[in-house]
Coordinates of C-alpha atoms in Angstrom, one line a residue:
M259 CA 7.9 -29.6 -3.3
N260 CA 10.2 -31.1 -5.5
N261 CA 10.8 -28.8 -9.0
N262 CA 13.5 -29.9 -10.7
S263 CA 12.6 -26.5 -13.6
I264 CA 14.8 -24.3 -10.5
L265 CA 18.2 -25.6 -9.2
R266 CA 18.2 -22.2 -6.8
V267 CA 16.5 -19.4 -5.4
E268 CA 18.3 -16.7 -3.1
P269 CA 17.8 -13.3 -2.1
L270 CA 19.3 -10.2 -4.5
G271 CA 22.3 -8.9 -2.7
A272 CA 24.5 -5.8 -3.9
P273 CA 25.2 -6.4 -7.0
W274 CA 23.4 -9.5 -8.3
K275 CA 25.4 -12.5 -8.1
A276 CA 25.8 -13.7 -11.5
Q277 CA 26.4 -17.2 -13.3
D278 CA 29.2 -17.7 -16.2
P279 CA 29.8 -15.8 -18.7
F280 CA 28.5 -13.1 -16.5
L281 CA 30.0 -12.0 -13.4
F282 CA 26.9 -9.4 -12.0
C283 CA 25.1 -7.0 -12.3
A284 CA 24.0 -3.5 -10.6
Y285 CA 21.1 -2.4 -10.1
H286 CA 20.5 1.4 -9.8
R287 CA 16.9 2.7 -8.7
D288 CA 16.7 6.2 -7.5
K289 CA 14.5 9.4 -7.1
F290 CA 16.8 12.4 -7.5
P291 CA 14.8 15.5 -7.2
A292 CA 15.5 18.6 -9.7
G293 CA 18.9 19.4 -10.5
N294 CA 20.6 23.0 -10.2
E295 CA 22.0 25.3 -13.4
K296 CA 25.2 22.1 -13.4
M297 CA 22.2 19.5 -13.5
G298 CA 23.8 18.3 -10.0
L299 CA 23.1 19.2 -6.0
D300 CA 23.3 21.9 -4.3
A301 CA 26.0 21.6 -1.0
D302 CA 22.7 22.1 1.4
Q303 CA 21.2 18.9 -0.5
L304 CA 24.3 17.1 0.4
K305 CA 24.3 17.2 4.0
G306 CA 24.6 13.7 6.1
R307 CA 26.3 11.6 3.2
N308 CA 29.6 10.4 2.6
I309 CA 30.2 12.7 -1.1
G310 CA 32.2 10.9 -3.2
Q311 CA 31.1 7.1 -1.8
D312 CA 27.9 7.8 -1.4
F313 CA 25.7 4.6 -1.8
T314 CA 23.2 5.6 1.2
G315 CA 20.0 5.4 -0.4
K316 CA 19.5 8.2 2.1
D317 CA 16.3 10.4 0.5
G318 CA 15.3 7.9 -2.5
F319 CA 18.8 8.6 -4.0
S320 CA 22.7 7.9 -3.9
M321 CA 25.0 9.9 -5.5
Y322 CA 27.3 7.0 -6.1
H323 CA 31.0 8.2 -6.8
G324 CA 29.7 11.8 -7.4
K325 CA 30.3 15.2 -5.8
V326 CA 27.9 17.3 -8.0
V327 CA 26.3 15.3 -10.3
P328 CA 25.1 12.0 -9.4
G329 CA 27.5 9.6 -10.7
F330 CA 30.4 7.1 -11.7
P331 CA 33.3 10.2 -12.5
Y332 CA 36.3 8.7 -15.1
H333 CA 37.3 5.3 -13.8
P334 CA 39.3 2.0 -15.3
H335 CA 37.9 -1.4 -17.2
R336 CA 39.9 -4.4 -18.4
G337 CA 39.2 -7.9 -19.2
F338 CA 35.5 -7.8 -19.7
E339 CA 32.6 -5.5 -21.0
T340 CA 29.4 -3.6 -19.8
V341 CA 26.0 -3.6 -21.2
T342 CA 24.3 -1.0 -19.4
V343 CA 20.7 -0.5 -19.8
V344 CA 18.4 2.3 -19.2
K345 CA 14.8 2.0 -17.9
E346 CA 14.2 5.3 -16.9
G347 CA 16.3 8.6 -16.4
V348 CA 19.6 9.7 -18.9
V349 CA 23.1 8.5 -19.1
D350 CA 26.4 10.7 -20.2
H351 CA 29.1 9.1 -21.1
C352 CA 32.7 9.7 -21.9
D353 CA 35.6 7.9 -22.4
S354 CA 39.5 7.9 -22.5
F355 CA 39.5 7.3 -26.4
G356 CA 37.2 10.2 -26.7
G357 CA 33.8 8.6 -27.6
A358 CA 31.3 10.3 -25.9
G359 CA 27.3 10.1 -26.3
R360 CA 23.8 10.3 -24.2
Y361 CA 21.5 7.8 -24.2
K362 CA 17.8 8.1 -22.5
E363 CA 15.0 5.4 -21.2
G364 CA 15.0 2.7 -23.2
D365 CA 18.6 3.1 -24.9
A366 CA 21.1 0.5 -23.9
Q367 CA 25.2 0.8 -24.2
W368 CA 27.5 -2.3 -24.9
L369 CA 31.0 -1.4 -23.9
T370 CA 34.2 -4.1 -24.4
A371 CA 37.1 -2.8 -22.3
G372 CA 39.6 -5.2 -23.9
N373 CA 42.9 -4.0 -23.0
G374 CA 41.8 -1.0 -20.6
V375 CA 39.8 2.7 -21.1
Q376 CA 39.1 4.6 -18.8
H377 CA 35.2 5.8 -18.9
S378 CA 32.3 7.7 -17.2
E379 CA 28.8 7.1 -16.4
M380 CA 27.2 10.6 -15.3
F381 CA 23.5 10.8 -14.5
P382 CA 22.6 14.4 -14.8
L383 CA 19.1 16.1 -13.6
V384 CA 17.9 17.8 -16.5
N385 CA 14.8 17.9 -15.2
A386 CA 15.1 22.1 -13.3
D387 CA 11.1 22.0 -12.2
K388 CA 10.4 17.9 -11.4
D389 CA 12.1 15.2 -10.3
N390 CA 14.9 13.2 -11.9
P391 CA 14.1 9.4 -11.1
L392 CA 16.4 7.1 -13.1
E393 CA 16.3 3.3 -13.2
L394 CA 18.8 1.1 -14.4
F395 CA 21.2 -1.8 -15.5
Q396 CA 24.7 -2.4 -15.6
I397 CA 25.5 -5.7 -16.6
W398 CA 29.1 -7.6 -16.6
L399 CA 29.9 -10.2 -19.0
N400 CA 33.3 -11.6 -18.9
L401 CA 35.8 -11.8 -22.1
P402 CA 37.4 -15.0 -22.9
R403 CA 40.9 -15.4 -22.7
K404 CA 41.5 -14.6 -26.5
S405 CA 39.9 -11.4 -25.7
K406 CA 41.0 -10.3 -22.9
L407 CA 43.1 -7.3 -25.0
V408 CA 41.1 -6.4 -28.6
E409 CA 40.7 -3.0 -29.1
P410 CA 38.0 -1.1 -26.3
H411 CA 34.8 -0.8 -28.3
Y412 CA 31.8 0.6 -27.5
K413 CA 28.4 0.9 -29.7
M414 CA 24.7 2.2 -28.9
L415 CA 21.2 -0.4 -29.1
W416 CA 19.2 2.6 -29.3
K417 CA 15.3 1.7 -28.5
E418 CA 14.1 1.7 -31.7
T419 CA 16.5 -1.1 -32.6
I420 CA 15.7 -3.2 -29.5
P421 CA 13.0 -5.7 -30.6
V422 CA 10.2 -6.0 -27.9
I423 CA 7.9 -9.1 -28.4
Q424 CA 4.2 -9.0 -26.2
S425 CA 2.2 -12.4 -25.6
K426 CA -1.0 -12.8 -23.9
N427 CA -2.6 -15.5 -22.4
G428 CA -5.9 -17.1 -22.4
N429 CA -6.7 -14.3 -19.4
G430 CA -6.1 -11.6 -22.1
K431 CA -2.9 -10.8 -19.6
V432 CA 0.4 -9.0 -21.4
T433 CA 3.7 -10.4 -20.8
E434 CA 6.5 -7.8 -22.7
I435 CA 10.0 -8.5 -23.0
N436 CA 12.7 -6.1 -24.6
I437 CA 15.4 -8.2 -26.3
I438 CA 18.4 -6.1 -25.4
A439 CA 20.5 -10.1 -26.4
G440 CA 19.8 -12.7 -28.1
T441 CA 16.5 -13.5 -30.2
L442 CA 12.9 -14.2 -28.8
N443 CA 10.1 -15.8 -31.1
G444 CA 11.6 -15.4 -34.1
A445 CA 13.0 -11.7 -32.9
K446 CA 16.7 -10.9 -32.6
A447 CA 18.7 -7.8 -30.7
P448 CA 20.5 -5.7 -32.5
N449 CA 24.2 -7.1 -32.3
P450 CA 26.8 -7.3 -29.7
N451 CA 30.2 -5.8 -30.3
P452 CA 32.4 -8.1 -32.4
N453 CA 34.3 -9.5 -29.7
S454 CA 31.9 -10.1 -27.1
W455 CA 31.2 -13.9 -26.3
A456 CA 27.5 -12.8 -27.1
A457 CA 28.7 -12.2 -30.5
D458 CA 28.4 -16.1 -31.2
P459 CA 24.7 -17.7 -31.9
E460 CA 26.7 -20.9 -30.2
N461 CA 26.8 -19.3 -26.7
E462 CA 23.3 -18.9 -26.4
V463 CA 23.5 -15.2 -24.6
A464 CA 20.5 -13.8 -24.4
I465 CA 19.4 -10.7 -21.5
Y466 CA 15.9 -9.8 -21.7
T467 CA 13.7 -7.2 -18.9
I468 CA 10.4 -9.0 -18.9
K469 CA 7.4 -7.1 -17.5
M470 CA 4.3 -8.9 -16.8
E471 CA 0.8 -7.8 -16.1
A472 CA -1.1 -9.2 -12.7
G473 CA -2.2 -12.5 -13.9
A474 CA -0.3 -12.7 -16.9
T475 CA 1.9 -16.3 -17.9
Y476 CA 4.9 -16.9 -20.0
T477 CA 7.1 -20.0 -20.9
L478 CA 11.0 -19.7 -21.2
P479 CA 12.2 -22.0 -24.2
D480 CA 14.2 -24.9 -23.1
K481 CA 18.0 -23.9 -23.5
A482 CA 20.9 -26.7 -24.1
E483 CA 22.2 -28.0 -20.6
E484 CA 25.3 -26.2 -20.2
V485 CA 23.4 -23.0 -20.6
N486 CA 22.9 -21.3 -17.1
I487 CA 19.9 -18.9 -16.8
N488 CA 19.0 -16.5 -13.9
L489 CA 16.4 -14.7 -14.0
Y490 CA 15.9 -11.8 -11.1
F491 CA 12.5 -10.6 -10.0
Y492 CA 13.1 -7.2 -8.8
Q493 CA 9.3 -5.7 -8.6
G494 CA 7.0 -7.2 -7.6
D495 CA 4.7 -9.3 -5.4
A496 CA 4.6 -12.9 -6.1
I497 CA 5.8 -15.4 -9.3
T498 CA 4.9 -19.4 -9.3
I499 CA 7.2 -21.3 -11.4
E500 CA 6.0 -24.6 -12.2
G501 CA 3.7 -24.9 -8.8
E502 CA 6.6 -23.0 -6.4
S503 CA 6.0 -19.5 -5.7
I504 CA 8.9 -17.3 -5.3
A505 CA 8.4 -13.5 -3.3
V506 CA 9.8 -10.2 -4.8
N507 CA 13.6 -9.8 -4.6
N508 CA 15.3 -13.0 -5.6
R509 CA 17.6 -14.5 -7.5
I510 CA 16.0 -17.7 -9.2
T511 CA 18.3 -20.2 -11.2
L512 CA 16.6 -22.3 -14.0
N513 CA 17.3 -25.7 -15.0
P514 CA 17.7 -24.9 -18.9
K515 CA 15.8 -28.2 -19.7
A516 CA 13.4 -28.0 -17.4
E517 CA 9.4 -27.0 -18.2
K518 CA 9.6 -22.6 -17.3
T519 CA 6.1 -21.1 -17.4
I520 CA 6.1 -18.4 -15.3
V521 CA 2.9 -17.7 -13.7
N522 CA 2.9 -13.8 -11.9
G523 CA 0.0 -13.0 -9.1
G524 CA -2.0 -10.2 -8.1
K525 CA 0.4 -7.2 -9.1
D526 CA 3.1 -6.5 -12.3
A527 CA 6.2 -7.7 -11.6
F528 CA 9.3 -7.0 -13.6
L529 CA 12.2 -9.0 -14.5
L530 CA 15.8 -9.3 -15.9
L531 CA 16.9 -12.8 -17.2
L532 CA 20.9 -13.2 -18.1
Q533 CA 21.6 -16.3 -19.8
G534 CA 24.6 -18.0 -21.7
K535 CA 26.7 -20.7 -22.0
P536 CA 30.1 -20.3 -19.8
I537 CA 33.1 -19.5 -21.1
Q538 CA 35.0 -21.8 -18.4
E539 CA 37.9 -20.3 -17.7
P540 CA 39.2 -19.2 -14.4
V541 CA 38.7 -15.8 -13.3
A542 CA 40.8 -13.4 -11.7
Q543 CA 39.5 -10.0 -10.4
Y544 CA 40.8 -7.0 -9.1
G545 CA 38.0 -4.1 -8.8
P546 CA 37.4 -2.6 -12.5
F547 CA 40.2 -5.5 -13.7
V548 CA 39.0 -9.1 -14.7
M549 CA 42.0 -11.1 -16.3
N550 CA 42.6 -14.9 -16.1
T551 CA 45.6 -14.7 -13.5
E552 CA 46.8 -13.1 -10.8
Q553 CA 50.3 -12.3 -12.4
E554 CA 48.2 -10.5 -15.2
I555 CA 45.7 -8.5 -12.5
R556 CA 49.3 -7.4 -11.3
E557 CA 50.7 -6.1 -15.5
T558 CA 47.0 -4.7 -15.5
I559 CA 47.9 -2.6 -12.6
H560 CA 51.3 -1.6 -13.5
E561 CA 50.2 -0.4 -16.9
Y562 CA 47.3 1.7 -15.7
Q563 CA 49.4 3.4 -13.7
K564 CA 52.1 3.8 -16.6
T565 CA 49.6 4.7 -19.3
Q566 CA 46.4 5.6 -17.6
F567 CA 44.8 3.7 -20.5
G568 CA 45.1 7.2 -22.5
G569 CA 44.3 9.3 -19.6
W570 CA 41.7 12.0 -19.6
P571 CA 40.8 13.8 -22.3
W572 CA 37.7 15.5 -21.0
P573 CA 37.5 19.2 -19.2
M574 CA 35.5 17.5 -15.7
K575 CA 36.3 14.6 -13.7
E576 CA 32.2 14.8 -13.6
Q577 CA 31.7 15.3 -17.6
V578 CA 27.7 16.2 -18.7
F579 CA 27.2 17.5 -21.6
E580 CA 24.5 20.8 -21.6
R581 CA 20.7 20.3 -20.2
S582 CA 18.8 20.3 -23.7
K583 CA 21.1 17.9 -26.1
G584 CA 19.5 15.4 -27.1
R585 CA 20.4 11.7 -27.3
F586 CA 23.6 11.5 -29.5
A587 CA 26.7 8.8 -29.6
H588 CA 30.5 9.9 -30.8
Y589 CA 32.6 7.7 -31.3
A590 CA 35.9 7.4 -31.5
D591 CA 36.4 6.9 -35.0
G592 CA 34.9 10.5 -35.1
T593 CA 31.5 9.3 -36.8
E594 CA 28.0 10.0 -34.7
E595 CA 24.5 9.4 -34.4
Q596 CA 21.8 11.8 -33.5
K597 CA 18.4 10.7 -32.0

């Protein structure tokens, strides 16, 4: 079929590939069991895993780099941003500047690594008497050269502030869209961090999570010709875009100027949309460091070895907060939010 609405379809990998200005998206979906007194798992529950490097999905979950509590103990970042969107479960955040927080289902965190930060993202198993399911996206958004070395900054986008729009088709079937970044149908997401590529509306950066009921339809708006639009179809059965059927677990690169009507099939469909004008600068990446040149990467490694980007001020490598603690954010300037 000759369909100029779709530029490319490819299977989702791990992590999910992305286009400039995004680097990639890591998707985590785990069914963790009940937690012990440390909000982690006992040694006998971890048999058969490569603890500290567990990405197998054995028994429906991975420990990632955690040894007792699943998640990602402190590690460095420089030169880009992470946007972490939680659909289910709990995340505890700490960083080398004294920032900390707990956020849950429906919340998102925007972290600008800038000139260097260490942070941890742990998934405390707060339920002691039932399973602890987790589902989240961590989206890596590049920074332009002018912002690579800004001061690190993080903020919370609490679920109460994230717009949710609903659209019904002629059959009454609903498409629901959470607007993490950007605007849609007059609804505007909370402001991103000030030095983000997304902070300039001219860059048309958008991050949406989309749920379509079985039989729902939705038409995405046209965008400027240079805008990159990627749609990640990660749960459901099949959708159709301008007559072309696409199975689940595919990434769809869309033509920004062509008609983009999505028709869902017989099961609820879940999608992530990442959109934006490209930065169009060289990318040099070494693990958690993203700069413009190899020389800058070497300088970054040297600086990290020398300064540890502020060190780790927290008592535990797998830092988590008490089980009963609610959603909160503590910022480096001493301010705190409680939810």
